[in-house]
Coordinates of C-alpha atoms and ligand atoms in Angstrom, one line a residue:
M1 CA -161.4 -42.7 140.2
A2 CA -163.2 -45.9 141.0
G3 CA -162.9 -48.6 138.4
S4 CA -166.4 -49.1 137.1
D5 CA -167.4 -45.4 137.2
A6 CA -164.2 -44.5 135.4
M7 CA -164.8 -47.0 132.7
T8 CA -168.3 -45.8 132.1
A9 CA -166.8 -42.4 131.4
A10 CA -164.1 -43.9 129.2
D11 CA -166.7 -45.9 127.3
Q12 CA -168.6 -42.7 126.6
L13 CA -165.5 -40.8 125.4
I14 CA -164.5 -43.6 123.1
A15 CA -168.0 -44.0 121.8
T16 CA -168.3 -40.2 121.1
S17 CA -164.8 -39.6 119.7
P18 CA -165.5 -37.7 116.4
V19 CA -164.3 -39.1 113.2
T20 CA -164.1 -36.4 110.5
D21 CA -162.2 -35.7 107.4
R22 CA -161.2 -32.2 108.5
V23 CA -157.5 -31.4 108.8
N24 CA -156.5 -31.6 112.4
L25 CA -154.2 -28.5 112.8
L26 CA -153.0 -29.7 116.2
G27 CA -150.3 -32.0 114.7
L28 CA -149.0 -29.8 111.9
T29 CA -145.5 -28.4 112.3
R30 CA -144.9 -24.7 111.6
Q31 CA -143.8 -25.5 108.0
Q32 CA -146.8 -27.7 107.4
L33 CA -149.2 -25.1 108.8
E34 CA -147.6 -22.4 106.6
T35 CA -148.2 -24.6 103.6
F36 CA -151.7 -25.2 104.7
F37 CA -152.4 -21.4 104.7
T38 CA -150.6 -20.6 101.5
D39 CA -152.6 -23.4 99.8
L40 CA -155.7 -21.6 101.0
G41 CA -154.4 -18.4 99.4
E42 CA -153.6 -16.9 102.8
K43 CA -150.4 -15.3 104.1
R44 CA -147.9 -17.6 105.7
F45 CA -147.9 -15.6 109.0
R46 CA -151.5 -16.9 109.6
A47 CA -149.7 -20.1 110.7
Q48 CA -147.9 -18.3 113.5
Q49 CA -151.1 -16.7 114.7
V50 CA -152.9 -20.0 114.7
M51 CA -150.1 -21.9 116.4
K52 CA -150.1 -19.4 119.3
W53 CA -153.8 -19.9 119.7
I54 CA -153.5 -23.6 119.7
H55 CA -150.4 -24.3 121.7
H56 CA -149.9 -21.2 123.9
R57 CA -153.5 -20.5 124.7
G58 CA -155.1 -23.9 124.4
V59 CA -157.9 -22.5 122.1
R60 CA -159.7 -25.0 119.9
D61 CA -162.6 -22.9 118.6
F62 CA -161.7 -20.8 115.5
E63 CA -164.3 -18.3 116.5
E64 CA -162.1 -17.3 119.5
M65 CA -159.2 -16.5 117.2
T66 CA -159.9 -12.8 117.1
D67 CA -156.9 -11.7 115.1
L68 CA -158.2 -13.7 112.1
S69 CA -160.8 -12.2 109.8
Q70 CA -164.3 -13.5 110.2
S71 CA -164.3 -15.1 106.7
L72 CA -161.1 -17.0 107.5
R73 CA -162.5 -18.2 110.8
T74 CA -165.6 -19.4 109.1
R75 CA -163.6 -21.2 106.4
L76 CA -161.4 -22.9 109.0
G77 CA -164.5 -24.0 110.8
E78 CA -165.5 -25.8 107.6
I79 CA -162.3 -27.5 106.7
A80 CA -160.2 -27.8 109.8
E81 CA -160.3 -28.8 113.4
I82 CA -158.2 -28.7 116.5
T83 CA -158.8 -32.0 118.2
P84 CA -156.7 -33.4 121.0
P85 CA -157.2 -37.0 122.0
A86 CA -159.8 -37.6 124.7
I87 CA -159.0 -38.2 128.3
A88 CA -160.5 -41.5 129.4
E89 CA -159.1 -41.3 133.0
Q90 CA -157.1 -38.9 135.0
H91 CA -155.5 -39.9 138.3
D92 CA -153.6 -37.7 140.8
S93 CA -151.0 -39.2 143.1
Q94 CA -150.4 -37.9 146.6
D95 CA -146.9 -37.0 145.4
G96 CA -148.2 -34.7 142.7
T97 CA -147.7 -37.1 139.8
R98 CA -150.6 -37.0 137.4
K99 CA -151.5 -39.8 135.0
W100 CA -153.8 -39.9 132.0
A101 CA -155.2 -42.8 130.1
I102 CA -155.9 -41.3 126.8
A103 CA -158.5 -42.7 124.4
V104 CA -157.3 -42.4 120.8
E105 CA -159.4 -42.9 117.8
G106 CA -160.3 -46.5 117.2
G107 CA -160.9 -47.2 120.9
S108 CA -157.4 -47.8 122.1
L109 CA -155.9 -46.4 125.3
V110 CA -152.4 -44.9 125.7
E111 CA -150.7 -43.3 128.7
A112 CA -149.1 -40.0 129.6
V113 CA -147.6 -39.2 133.0
L114 CA -146.6 -35.8 134.4
I115 CA -144.0 -36.0 137.2
P116 CA -143.3 -32.7 139.0
E117 CA -139.9 -32.4 140.8
G118 CA -139.0 -29.1 142.3
D119 CA -139.2 -26.5 139.6
R120 CA -139.2 -29.2 136.9
A121 CA -142.1 -31.2 135.6
T122 CA -141.4 -34.0 133.2
L123 CA -144.1 -35.4 130.9
C124 CA -143.7 -39.0 129.8
V125 CA -145.4 -39.3 126.3
S126 CA -146.4 -42.4 124.3
S127 CA -145.6 -42.8 120.6
Q128 CA -147.5 -45.9 119.6
V129 CA -150.4 -48.0 120.8
G130 CA -148.6 -51.2 122.0
C131 CA -145.1 -52.0 120.6
S132 CA -143.8 -54.7 118.3
L133 CA -140.4 -55.1 119.9
D134 CA -141.4 -57.4 122.7
C135 CA -138.8 -56.7 125.4
T136 CA -139.5 -59.4 127.9
F137 CA -140.0 -57.2 131.0
C138 CA -142.2 -54.5 129.4
S139 CA -146.0 -54.6 129.7
T140 CA -146.4 -52.6 126.5
G141 CA -144.4 -55.2 124.6
K142 CA -146.6 -57.9 125.9
Q143 CA -149.6 -56.2 124.4
G144 CA -148.2 -56.4 120.9
F145 CA -148.4 -53.6 118.3
Q146 CA -151.7 -52.0 117.5
R147 CA -150.9 -48.8 115.6
D148 CA -148.7 -45.7 115.4
L149 CA -150.0 -42.6 117.0
T150 CA -150.5 -39.6 114.7
A151 CA -148.5 -36.4 115.3
A152 CA -151.6 -34.8 116.7
E153 CA -152.1 -37.6 119.1
I154 CA -148.5 -37.3 120.3
I155 CA -148.3 -33.5 120.7
G156 CA -151.9 -33.8 121.9
Q157 CA -150.6 -35.4 125.1
V158 CA -148.6 -32.3 125.8
W159 CA -151.6 -30.1 124.9
L160 CA -153.8 -32.1 127.3
A161 CA -151.3 -32.1 130.1
I162 CA -150.9 -28.4 130.0
N163 CA -154.6 -27.6 129.6
S164 CA -155.5 -29.8 132.5
Y165 CA -153.9 -27.3 134.8
D166 CA -155.3 -23.9 135.8
A167 CA -151.8 -22.6 136.4
W168 CA -151.1 -22.5 132.6
Q169 CA -154.1 -20.3 132.0
S170 CA -153.3 -18.0 134.8
G171 CA -149.7 -17.7 133.6
K172 CA -148.0 -19.1 136.8
G173 CA -145.2 -20.8 135.0
R174 CA -144.7 -23.8 132.9
V175 CA -146.7 -26.9 133.6
V176 CA -144.3 -29.0 131.4
T177 CA -140.6 -28.2 131.4
N178 CA -139.3 -31.6 130.1
V179 CA -140.7 -34.2 127.8
V180 CA -139.4 -37.8 127.6
M181 CA -140.6 -40.2 124.8
M182 CA -140.7 -43.0 127.3
G183 CA -144.4 -44.0 127.4
M184 CA -145.9 -46.7 125.3
G185 CA -144.2 -47.6 122.0
E186 CA -140.9 -47.4 120.2
P187 CA -140.5 -43.8 118.9
L188 CA -138.1 -44.6 116.1
L189 CA -140.6 -47.0 114.6
N190 CA -143.0 -44.1 114.2
F191 CA -140.3 -41.8 112.9
D192 CA -142.2 -39.1 110.9
N193 CA -144.9 -38.5 113.4
V194 CA -142.4 -38.4 116.3
V195 CA -140.1 -36.0 114.5
S196 CA -143.1 -33.7 113.8
A197 CA -144.3 -33.8 117.4
M198 CA -140.8 -33.2 118.7
S199 CA -140.4 -30.2 116.4
L200 CA -143.6 -28.7 117.9
M201 CA -142.3 -29.4 121.4
C202 CA -139.2 -27.3 120.7
D203 CA -140.8 -24.6 118.5
D204 CA -141.2 -21.2 120.2
L205 CA -144.6 -20.8 118.6
A206 CA -145.7 -24.1 120.3
Y207 CA -144.1 -25.3 123.5
G208 CA -140.6 -23.8 123.2
L209 CA -138.8 -26.4 125.1
S210 CA -135.0 -26.5 124.8
K211 CA -133.8 -29.4 122.7
R212 CA -131.9 -30.7 125.7
K213 CA -135.1 -31.1 127.6
V214 CA -136.8 -33.3 125.1
T215 CA -135.6 -36.9 125.2
L216 CA -136.1 -39.7 122.7
S217 CA -135.7 -43.1 124.2
T218 CA -135.0 -46.1 121.9
S219 CA -134.4 -49.7 122.4
G220 CA -132.2 -49.7 119.3
V221 CA -133.8 -49.4 115.9
V222 CA -130.4 -48.6 114.4
P223 CA -131.3 -47.8 110.8
N224 CA -133.7 -45.1 112.0
L225 CA -131.2 -43.9 114.7
D226 CA -128.7 -43.5 111.9
R227 CA -130.9 -41.0 110.1
L228 CA -132.3 -39.2 113.2
A229 CA -129.6 -36.5 113.2
E230 CA -130.9 -35.2 109.9
W231 CA -134.3 -34.6 111.4
A232 CA -133.9 -33.9 115.1
D233 CA -131.4 -32.6 117.7
V234 CA -133.1 -33.6 120.9
S235 CA -131.5 -35.6 123.7
L236 CA -131.0 -39.3 123.3
A237 CA -131.6 -42.2 125.7
V238 CA -130.7 -45.8 124.8
S239 CA -132.4 -48.7 126.5
L240 CA -129.4 -51.0 127.0
H241 CA -130.5 -53.2 130.0
A242 CA -127.6 -55.7 129.5
P243 CA -123.8 -55.6 129.4
N244 CA -123.4 -58.2 126.6
D245 CA -125.2 -59.4 123.5
A246 CA -125.9 -62.9 124.9
L247 CA -128.1 -61.4 127.6
R248 CA -129.5 -58.5 125.6
D249 CA -130.5 -61.0 122.8
Q250 CA -132.8 -62.6 125.4
I251 CA -134.4 -59.6 127.0
V252 CA -134.4 -57.0 124.2
P253 CA -135.0 -59.1 121.1
I254 CA -134.2 -56.4 118.6
N255 CA -130.6 -56.8 119.7
R256 CA -130.5 -60.0 117.6
K257 CA -130.8 -57.7 114.6
Y258 CA -128.8 -54.8 115.8
P259 CA -126.3 -55.8 118.4
I260 CA -124.8 -53.6 121.1
A261 CA -121.7 -52.5 119.2
R262 CA -123.8 -51.2 116.3
L263 CA -126.3 -49.5 118.6
L264 CA -123.6 -47.7 120.6
A265 CA -121.8 -46.6 117.5
S266 CA -125.0 -45.3 116.0
A267 CA -125.9 -43.4 119.2
K268 CA -122.3 -41.9 119.2
A269 CA -122.7 -40.8 115.6
Y270 CA -125.9 -39.0 116.5
L271 CA -124.1 -37.1 119.2
D272 CA -121.2 -36.3 117.0
A273 CA -123.6 -34.8 114.4
Q274 CA -124.7 -32.2 117.1
P275 CA -122.9 -28.9 117.3
D276 CA -123.0 -29.0 121.1
K277 CA -120.0 -31.3 121.9
K278 CA -120.8 -31.6 125.6
R279 CA -123.8 -33.8 125.1
V280 CA -124.0 -37.4 126.2
V281 CA -126.2 -40.4 125.7
T282 CA -128.3 -41.5 128.6
I283 CA -127.9 -45.2 129.0
E284 CA -131.1 -46.7 130.5
Y285 CA -130.7 -49.9 132.5
T286 CA -133.7 -51.6 134.0
L287 CA -132.5 -53.7 136.9
L288 CA -134.2 -57.2 137.0
A289 CA -133.5 -59.3 140.1
G290 CA -131.2 -62.2 139.3
V291 CA -131.1 -61.4 135.6
N292 CA -128.9 -58.4 135.1
D293 CA -128.2 -56.9 138.5
S294 CA -125.1 -58.7 139.8
V295 CA -121.8 -57.0 140.7
E296 CA -120.1 -58.9 137.9
Q297 CA -122.6 -57.5 135.4
A298 CA -122.0 -54.0 136.8
K299 CA -118.3 -54.4 136.2
E300 CA -119.0 -55.7 132.7
L301 CA -121.2 -52.7 132.0
A302 CA -118.5 -50.4 133.3
A303 CA -115.9 -52.0 130.9
L304 CA -118.4 -51.9 128.0
L305 CA -119.0 -48.1 128.5
K306 CA -115.5 -47.1 129.3
D307 CA -114.7 -43.9 127.4
Y308 CA -118.2 -43.8 126.0
P309 CA -119.9 -40.3 126.3
C310 CA -122.8 -41.3 128.6
K311 CA -124.5 -41.0 131.9
I312 CA -126.3 -44.0 133.3
N313 CA -129.9 -44.2 134.5
L314 CA -130.7 -47.3 136.6
I315 CA -134.4 -48.1 136.7
P316 CA -135.4 -50.7 139.3
F317 CA -137.9 -53.0 137.6
N318 CA -141.5 -51.9 138.0
D319 CA -143.6 -54.9 138.4
F320 CA -146.9 -55.7 136.7
P321 CA -149.2 -58.7 136.9
N322 CA -147.6 -61.9 135.5
S323 CA -144.4 -60.2 134.5
G324 CA -142.2 -63.1 135.5
Y325 CA -139.6 -60.7 136.9
E326 CA -138.8 -59.2 140.2
R327 CA -137.5 -55.8 141.4
P328 CA -134.0 -56.1 143.0
S329 CA -133.6 -55.3 146.6
G330 CA -132.4 -51.8 147.6
N331 CA -129.1 -53.3 148.5
A332 CA -128.6 -54.9 145.1
V333 CA -129.5 -51.5 143.4
S334 CA -126.9 -49.8 145.7
R335 CA -124.2 -52.3 144.9
F336 CA -124.8 -51.9 141.2
W337 CA -124.8 -48.2 141.5
Q338 CA -121.6 -48.2 143.6
V339 CA -119.6 -50.2 141.1
L340 CA -120.5 -47.9 138.3
T341 CA -119.9 -44.8 140.4
D342 CA -116.5 -46.0 141.5
A343 CA -115.7 -46.6 137.8
G344 CA -116.3 -42.8 137.3
F345 CA -119.7 -42.8 135.7
V346 CA -122.5 -40.3 136.5
V347 CA -125.2 -42.7 137.7
T348 CA -128.8 -41.8 138.7
V349 CA -131.4 -44.2 140.0
R350 CA -134.9 -43.5 138.9
T351 CA -137.1 -43.1 141.9
T352 CA -140.6 -44.5 141.5
R353 CA -143.2 -41.8 141.6
G354 CA -146.9 -42.0 141.6
D355 CA -146.8 -45.5 143.3
D356 CA -150.4 -45.1 144.5
I357 CA -151.7 -44.6 141.0
D358 CA -149.4 -47.1 139.2
A359 CA -147.7 -44.4 137.2
A360 CA -144.3 -45.9 136.8
C361 CA -142.8 -47.4 133.6
G362 CA -144.7 -50.3 132.3
Q363 CA -147.4 -50.3 135.0
L364 CA -150.2 -48.1 133.9
V365 CA -150.7 -49.8 130.7
G366 CA -151.2 -53.2 132.3
E367 CA -153.9 -51.8 134.4
V368 CA -155.7 -50.1 131.6
V369 CA -155.5 -53.2 129.5
D370 CA -157.2 -55.2 132.3
R371 CA -159.9 -52.6 132.4
T372 CA -160.3 -52.5 128.7
R373 CA -160.8 -56.3 128.7
R374 CA -163.4 -55.9 131.4
A375 CA -165.0 -53.3 129.3
E376 CA -164.9 -55.5 126.2
R377 CA -166.7 -58.3 128.1
H378 CA -169.2 -55.7 129.3
R379 CA -169.7 -54.4 125.8
A380 CA -169.9 -57.9 124.3
G381 CA -172.7 -58.6 126.8
R382 CA -174.5 -55.6 125.4
G383 CA -173.9 -56.6 121.8
D384 CA -171.6 -53.6 121.1
H385 CA -168.3 -54.7 119.7
S386 CA -166.8 -51.4 118.7
L387 CA -163.7 -51.8 120.9
L388 CA -163.1 -55.4 120.1
E389 CA -163.2 -54.9 116.4
S390 CA -160.8 -51.9 116.4
G391 CA -157.9 -53.7 118.0
Ligands
LIG1 N1 -139.5 -48.0 123.4 C1 -138.6 -47.1 124.0 C2 -139.3 -46.1 124.9 C3 -140.4 -46.5 125.9 S1 -139.9 -47.5 127.2 C4 -137.5 -47.8 124.7 O1 -137.6 -49.0 124.9 O2 -136.6 -47.2 125.1 C5 -139.1 -46.4 128.3 C6 -138.1 -47.1 129.3 O3 -138.8 -47.9 130.3 C7 -137.2 -48.1 128.5 O4 -135.9 -48.0 129.0 C8 -137.8 -49.4 128.9 O5 -136.9 -50.5 128.7 C9 -138.2 -49.2 130.3 N2 -139.2 -50.1 130.9 C10 -140.2 -50.8 130.2 N3 -140.9 -51.5 131.1 C11 -140.3 -51.4 132.3 C12 -140.6 -51.9 133.6 N4 -141.6 -52.7 133.8 N5 -139.8 -51.5 134.6 C13 -138.8 -50.7 134.4 N6 -138.5 -50.1 133.2 C14 -139.2 -50.5 132.2
LIG2 FE1 -141.3 -51.5 123.1 FE2 -139.7 -50.0 124.7 FE3 -141.4 -51.8 125.8 FE4 -139.2 -52.6 124.4 S1 -139.3 -51.4 126.3 S2 -141.3 -53.5 124.2 S3 -139.1 -51.1 122.8 S4 -141.9 -50.0 124.6

């Protein structure tokens, strides 16, 4: 999509996003929807019927829900709605990656990216608009924090992704097989909404994903990680990025509050609380040239994680304008990988997908922010400040 045309469409979507006081059923968990129906004097199983319409069939209009009585359909039309967030832009990469800029209420934009790989398709989902944790190499962090996404806005990204493909409607298999909470925001700082959305991802009446195929990624909000096991049993990824506290204090500021030893202990306790004893933590390590990518640092990381139940995912830094960092050379990445592999770790290197549409970690958002600013100037010129005031 060309920049100016795309923004015009986005402006329109943002301007017309409905604000209502109806209950948005999209973000309600099975339990919450059952309560909703029993409060209406209806049977609990109405929740199951309606969940299937919403999540399995992508239906938003209560009139199409033919297994509900006409009077219930009419009542629902008066008090409830099924409203996913609006797509502001959609980009398709030549490699099959599809990226959305999603306009959420209030005029902000968040990202979701779908990455097909063989018979898998992983959807990367955002949990907040911006992020307060300010990791130095992350464009979301540079934006600051705007607000939490609602549960409907989080699960709505899955709904939108699936409903943007014809294959879903024609039953040709699953459009989304895995979800990673690795878009914008820190999921553990939006705990309740993230837990609700993940419960829908795993619920058979919604998206029915196995708990192993839904991954929460955190930079280390330890108090909330400590209580996560009470609420969720999804896979866990920890954004480590440094082999010692001195360096991690610099690039992941939350480390000054919750240092590495506490973080790793909390993640281990989360695993230990799961019945499946074979599970491991994914350690994410973004490689920044000249900062954390030396052979010495690889050895230090190997020593730190010795005997820790983990696999390691190396992410060569994805650059964005004015980042102040560089991506290491292929050789540097290989050397780092080799040290860890020789030490006996399972190590993967995240390949960059969707390069032609800037779909990698930390990239899309920078691009959208630039466009938003352009739109702000445009709007300011027209005397319409709706987006400026919302932020
Ligand atoms: N807030 C959570 C989840 C979102 S970020 C977290 O920090 O874990 C998902 C992953 O992408 C994190 O490991 C994050 O550190 C990494 N990341 C952020 N910006 C990046 C960039 N520009 N290049 C490579 N990885 C990046
Ligand atoms: Fe927030 Fe994660 Fe970016 Fe850090 S890396 S600023 S926690 S989104």
